[in-house]
mmCIF file of C-alpha atoms and ligand atoms in Angstrom:
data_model
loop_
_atom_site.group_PDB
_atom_site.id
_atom_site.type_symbol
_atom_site.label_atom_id
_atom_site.label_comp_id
_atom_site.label_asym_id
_atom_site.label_seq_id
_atom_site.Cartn_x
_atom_site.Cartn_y
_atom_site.Cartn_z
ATOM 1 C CA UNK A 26 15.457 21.007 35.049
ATOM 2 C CA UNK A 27 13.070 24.265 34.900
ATOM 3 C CA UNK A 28 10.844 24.964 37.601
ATOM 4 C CA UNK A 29 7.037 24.910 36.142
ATOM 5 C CA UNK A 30 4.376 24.052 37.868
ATOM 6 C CA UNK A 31 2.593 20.726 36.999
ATOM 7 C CA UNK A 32 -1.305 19.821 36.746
ATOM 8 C CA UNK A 33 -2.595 16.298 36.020
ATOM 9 C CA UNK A 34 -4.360 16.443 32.796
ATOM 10 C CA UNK A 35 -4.651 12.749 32.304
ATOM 11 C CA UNK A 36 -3.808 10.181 34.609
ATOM 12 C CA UNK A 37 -1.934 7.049 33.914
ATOM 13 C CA UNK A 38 -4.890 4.986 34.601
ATOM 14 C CA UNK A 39 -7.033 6.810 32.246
ATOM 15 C CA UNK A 40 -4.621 6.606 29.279
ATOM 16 C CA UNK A 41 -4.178 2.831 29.986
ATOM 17 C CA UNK A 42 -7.799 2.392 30.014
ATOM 18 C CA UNK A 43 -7.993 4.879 26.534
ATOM 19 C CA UNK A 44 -4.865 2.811 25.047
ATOM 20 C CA UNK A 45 -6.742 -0.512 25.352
ATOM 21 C CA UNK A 46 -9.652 1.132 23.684
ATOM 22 C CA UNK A 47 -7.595 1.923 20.797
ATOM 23 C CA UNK A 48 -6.102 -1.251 20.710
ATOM 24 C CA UNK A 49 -9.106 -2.688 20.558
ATOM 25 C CA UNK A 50 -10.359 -0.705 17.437
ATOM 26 C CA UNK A 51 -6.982 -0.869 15.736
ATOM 27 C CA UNK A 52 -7.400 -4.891 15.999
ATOM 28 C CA UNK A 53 -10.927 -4.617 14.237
ATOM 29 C CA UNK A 54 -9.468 -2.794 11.354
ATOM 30 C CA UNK A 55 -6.808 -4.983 10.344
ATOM 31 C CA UNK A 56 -8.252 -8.539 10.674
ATOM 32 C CA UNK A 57 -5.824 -9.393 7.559
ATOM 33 C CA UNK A 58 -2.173 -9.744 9.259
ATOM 34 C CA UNK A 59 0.103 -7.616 11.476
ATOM 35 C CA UNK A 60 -0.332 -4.279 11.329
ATOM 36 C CA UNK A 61 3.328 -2.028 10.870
ATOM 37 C CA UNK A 62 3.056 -0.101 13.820
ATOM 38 C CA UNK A 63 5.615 2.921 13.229
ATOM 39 C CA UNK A 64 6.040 5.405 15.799
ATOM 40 C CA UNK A 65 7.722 9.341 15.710
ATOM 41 C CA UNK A 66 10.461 9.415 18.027
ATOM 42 C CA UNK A 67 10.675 10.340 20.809
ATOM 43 C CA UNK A 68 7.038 11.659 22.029
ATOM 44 C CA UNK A 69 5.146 8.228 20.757
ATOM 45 C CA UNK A 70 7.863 5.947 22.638
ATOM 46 C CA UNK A 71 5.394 4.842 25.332
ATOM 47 C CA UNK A 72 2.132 5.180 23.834
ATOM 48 C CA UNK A 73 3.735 3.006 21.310
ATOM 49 C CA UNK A 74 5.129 0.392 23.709
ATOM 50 C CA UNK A 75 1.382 0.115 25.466
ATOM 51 C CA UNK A 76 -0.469 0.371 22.563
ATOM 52 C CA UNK A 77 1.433 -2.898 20.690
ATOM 53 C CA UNK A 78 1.118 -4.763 24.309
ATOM 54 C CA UNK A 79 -2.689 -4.187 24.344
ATOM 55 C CA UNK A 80 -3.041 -5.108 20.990
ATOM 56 C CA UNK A 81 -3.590 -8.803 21.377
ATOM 57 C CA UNK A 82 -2.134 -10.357 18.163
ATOM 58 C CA UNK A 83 1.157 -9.980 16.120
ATOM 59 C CA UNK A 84 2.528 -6.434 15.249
ATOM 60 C CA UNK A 85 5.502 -5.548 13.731
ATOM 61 C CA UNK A 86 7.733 -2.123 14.917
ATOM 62 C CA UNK A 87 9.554 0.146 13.186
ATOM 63 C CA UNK A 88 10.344 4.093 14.155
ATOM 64 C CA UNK A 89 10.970 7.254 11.935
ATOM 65 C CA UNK A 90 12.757 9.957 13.387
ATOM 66 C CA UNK A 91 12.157 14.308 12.410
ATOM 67 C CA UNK A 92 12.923 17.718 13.495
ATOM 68 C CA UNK A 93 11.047 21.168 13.031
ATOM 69 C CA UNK A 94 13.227 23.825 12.774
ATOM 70 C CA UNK A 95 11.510 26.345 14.710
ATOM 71 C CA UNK A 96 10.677 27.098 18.200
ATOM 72 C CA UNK A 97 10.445 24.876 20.855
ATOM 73 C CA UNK A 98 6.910 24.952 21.351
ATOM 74 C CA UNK A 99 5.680 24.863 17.845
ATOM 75 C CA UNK A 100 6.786 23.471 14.604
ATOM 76 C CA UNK A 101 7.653 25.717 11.999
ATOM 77 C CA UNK A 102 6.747 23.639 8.716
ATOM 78 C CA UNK A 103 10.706 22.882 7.976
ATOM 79 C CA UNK A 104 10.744 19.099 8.130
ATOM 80 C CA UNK A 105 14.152 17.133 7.591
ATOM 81 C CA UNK A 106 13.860 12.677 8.454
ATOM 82 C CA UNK A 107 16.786 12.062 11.177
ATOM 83 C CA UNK A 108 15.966 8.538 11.045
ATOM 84 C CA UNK A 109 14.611 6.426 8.130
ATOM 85 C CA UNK A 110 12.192 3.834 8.293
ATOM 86 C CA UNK A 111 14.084 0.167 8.817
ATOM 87 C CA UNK A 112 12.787 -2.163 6.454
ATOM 88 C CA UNK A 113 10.500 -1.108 3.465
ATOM 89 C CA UNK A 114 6.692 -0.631 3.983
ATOM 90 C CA UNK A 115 4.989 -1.825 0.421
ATOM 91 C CA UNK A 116 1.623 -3.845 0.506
ATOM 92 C CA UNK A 117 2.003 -3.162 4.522
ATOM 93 C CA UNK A 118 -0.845 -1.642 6.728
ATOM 94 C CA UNK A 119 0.710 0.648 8.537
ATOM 95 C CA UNK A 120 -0.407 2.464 11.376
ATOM 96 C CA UNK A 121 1.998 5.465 11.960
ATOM 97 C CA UNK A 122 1.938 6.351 15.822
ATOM 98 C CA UNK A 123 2.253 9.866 17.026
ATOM 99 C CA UNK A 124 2.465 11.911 20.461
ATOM 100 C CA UNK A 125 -0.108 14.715 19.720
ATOM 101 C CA UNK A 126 -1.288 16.531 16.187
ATOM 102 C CA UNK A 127 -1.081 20.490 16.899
ATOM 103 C CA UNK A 128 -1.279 22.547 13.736
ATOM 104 C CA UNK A 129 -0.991 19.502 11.688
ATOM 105 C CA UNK A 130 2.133 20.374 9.746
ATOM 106 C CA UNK A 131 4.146 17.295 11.174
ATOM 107 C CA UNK A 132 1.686 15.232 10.437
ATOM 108 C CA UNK A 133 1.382 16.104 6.838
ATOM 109 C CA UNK A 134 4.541 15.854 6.121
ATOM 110 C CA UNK A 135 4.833 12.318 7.440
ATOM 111 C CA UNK A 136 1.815 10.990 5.662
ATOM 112 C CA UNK A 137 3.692 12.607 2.520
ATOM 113 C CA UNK A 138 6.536 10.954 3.741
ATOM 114 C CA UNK A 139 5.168 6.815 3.754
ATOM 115 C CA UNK A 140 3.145 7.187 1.081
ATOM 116 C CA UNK A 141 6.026 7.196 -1.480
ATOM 117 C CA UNK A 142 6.714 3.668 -0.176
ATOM 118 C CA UNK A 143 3.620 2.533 -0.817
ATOM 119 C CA UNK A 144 1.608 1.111 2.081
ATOM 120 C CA UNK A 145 -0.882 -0.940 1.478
ATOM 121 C CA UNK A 146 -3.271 1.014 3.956
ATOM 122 C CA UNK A 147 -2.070 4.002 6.317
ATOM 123 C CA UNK A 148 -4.062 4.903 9.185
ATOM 124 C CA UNK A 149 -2.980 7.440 12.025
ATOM 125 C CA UNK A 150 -3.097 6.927 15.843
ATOM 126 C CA UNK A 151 -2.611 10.024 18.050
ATOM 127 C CA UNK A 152 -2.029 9.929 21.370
ATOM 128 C CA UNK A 153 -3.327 13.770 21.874
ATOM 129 C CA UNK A 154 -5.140 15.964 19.499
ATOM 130 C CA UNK A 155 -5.289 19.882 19.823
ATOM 131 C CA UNK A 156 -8.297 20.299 17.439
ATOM 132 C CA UNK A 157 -8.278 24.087 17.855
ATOM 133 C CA UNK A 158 -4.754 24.583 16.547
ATOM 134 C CA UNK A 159 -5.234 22.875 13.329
ATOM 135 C CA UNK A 160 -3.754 24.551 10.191
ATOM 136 C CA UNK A 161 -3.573 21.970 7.588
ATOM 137 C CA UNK A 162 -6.039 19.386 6.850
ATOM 138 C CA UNK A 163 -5.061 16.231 8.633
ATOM 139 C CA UNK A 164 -6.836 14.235 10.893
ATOM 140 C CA UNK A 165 -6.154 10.881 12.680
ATOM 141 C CA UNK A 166 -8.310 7.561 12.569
ATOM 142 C CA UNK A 167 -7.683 6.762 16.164
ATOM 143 C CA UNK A 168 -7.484 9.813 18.696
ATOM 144 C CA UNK A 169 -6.447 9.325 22.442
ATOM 145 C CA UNK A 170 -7.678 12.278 24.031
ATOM 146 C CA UNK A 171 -8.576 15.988 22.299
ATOM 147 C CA UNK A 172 -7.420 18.598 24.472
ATOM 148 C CA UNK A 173 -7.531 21.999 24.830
ATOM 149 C CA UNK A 174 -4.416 24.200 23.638
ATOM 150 C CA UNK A 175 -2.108 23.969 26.696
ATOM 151 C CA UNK A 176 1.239 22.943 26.377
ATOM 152 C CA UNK A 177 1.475 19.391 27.809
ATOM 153 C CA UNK A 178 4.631 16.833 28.575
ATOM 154 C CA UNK A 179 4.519 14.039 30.373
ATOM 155 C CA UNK A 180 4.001 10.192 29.015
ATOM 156 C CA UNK A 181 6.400 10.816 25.728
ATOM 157 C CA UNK A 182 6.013 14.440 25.253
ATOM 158 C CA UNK A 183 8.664 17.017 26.510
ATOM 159 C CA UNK A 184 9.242 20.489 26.995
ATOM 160 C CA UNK A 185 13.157 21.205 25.210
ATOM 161 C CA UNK A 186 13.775 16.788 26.244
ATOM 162 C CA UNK A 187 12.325 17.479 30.044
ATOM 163 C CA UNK A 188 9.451 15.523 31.335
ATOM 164 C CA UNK A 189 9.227 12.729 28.831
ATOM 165 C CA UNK A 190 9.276 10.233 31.505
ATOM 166 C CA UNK A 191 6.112 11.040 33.829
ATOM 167 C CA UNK A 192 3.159 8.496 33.990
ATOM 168 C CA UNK A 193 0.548 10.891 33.478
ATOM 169 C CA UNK A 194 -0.337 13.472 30.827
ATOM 170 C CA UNK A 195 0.418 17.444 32.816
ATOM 171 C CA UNK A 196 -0.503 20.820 31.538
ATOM 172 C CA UNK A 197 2.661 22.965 32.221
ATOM 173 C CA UNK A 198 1.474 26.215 34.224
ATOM 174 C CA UNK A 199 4.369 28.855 33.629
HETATM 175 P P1 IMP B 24 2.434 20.089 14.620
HETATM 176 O O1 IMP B 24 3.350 19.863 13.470
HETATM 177 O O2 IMP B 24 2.155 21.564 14.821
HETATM 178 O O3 IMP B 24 1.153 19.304 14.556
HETATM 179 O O4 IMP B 24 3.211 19.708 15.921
HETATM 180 C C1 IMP B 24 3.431 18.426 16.269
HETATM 181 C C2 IMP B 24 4.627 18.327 17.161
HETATM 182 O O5 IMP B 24 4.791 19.504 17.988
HETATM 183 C C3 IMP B 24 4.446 17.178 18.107
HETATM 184 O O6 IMP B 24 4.918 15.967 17.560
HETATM 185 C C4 IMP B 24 5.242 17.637 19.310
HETATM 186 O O7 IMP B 24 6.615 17.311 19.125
HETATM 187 C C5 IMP B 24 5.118 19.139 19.303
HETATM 188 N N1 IMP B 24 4.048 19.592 20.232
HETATM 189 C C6 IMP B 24 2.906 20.223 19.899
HETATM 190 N N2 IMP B 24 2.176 20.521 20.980
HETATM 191 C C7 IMP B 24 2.865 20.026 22.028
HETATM 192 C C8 IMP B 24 2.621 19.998 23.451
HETATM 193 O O8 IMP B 24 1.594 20.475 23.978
HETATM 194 N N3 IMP B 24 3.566 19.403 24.218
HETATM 195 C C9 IMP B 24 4.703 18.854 23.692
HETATM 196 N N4 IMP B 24 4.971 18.849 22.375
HETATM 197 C C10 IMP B 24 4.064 19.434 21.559
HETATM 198 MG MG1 MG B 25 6.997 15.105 18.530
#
């Protein structure tokens, strides 16, 4: 484990508050059935788990795995699946679950990615947004927190697998 410094971004009570928020919103837009909640390992893992908690009626789970080739800190574009979605999608409305959007590339690619199995709707819940860095035109329907560009871990997200498991959302100081 590396020695950086840590600063509280966001605190664990303010995401749970945040989560329920988008819960609540994700509950209004899919009064039909369950929405397919299906979350990018392994930065979404706990915004996942709270967010299908605090939605209050049934959800179904599934989780899609990729790596970058690149740097650690940024994704290069280079996209290979390292785990498949479970069970197929079609007619579904999915709701594809993600740690944060940073230039967008990931992002793109996974949208690119369910499409071909044909959801019936696809919406995109992001834990963290980093406006500033966008590159390609993406956006998500539900939006935890926009936040400056700082690398962050904590809550999911990781710096090369460290600090996934801290309650609270921390700017890494270097
Ligand atoms: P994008 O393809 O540039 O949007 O990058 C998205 C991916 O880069 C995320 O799913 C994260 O894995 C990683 N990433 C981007 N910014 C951060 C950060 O501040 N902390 C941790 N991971 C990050
Ligand atoms: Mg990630």
């Amino acid at each position: 484990m590396s020695t950086h410094s840590l600063q509280v971004l966001v605190n664990a009570d303010e995401i749970r508050r945040r989560v329920a928020e988008l819960a609540g919103q994700i509950e209004r837009d899919h009064p039909e059935g369950p929405p397919y909640l299906i979350a990018v390992l392994k930065g979404a893992c706990f915004f996942l788990a709270d967010l299908a908690r605090a939605i209050r009626r049934p959800v179904r789970l599934d989780f899609i795995g990729i790596s970058s080739y690149g740097s650690s800190t940024s994704s290069s574009g280079r996209f290979t699946m390292t785990k498949e979605l479970d069970s197929p999608i079609e007619e579904a409305d999915v709701v594809l679950v993600e740690d944060i959007i940073d230039t967008g590339a990931t992002l793109e690619y996974l949208i690119e990615y369910l499409r071909q199995y044909k959801p019936r709707s696809l919406r995109v819940a992001a834990l963290l947004d980093k406006p500033g860095r966008r590159t390609r035109p993406v956006a998500a329907d539900y939006v935890g927190f926009a936040i400056p560009d700082r690398f962050v871990v904590g809550y999911g997200l990781d710096l090369a697998e460290d600090y996934r498991s801290l309650p609270d959302i921390c700017v890494l100081d270097h």
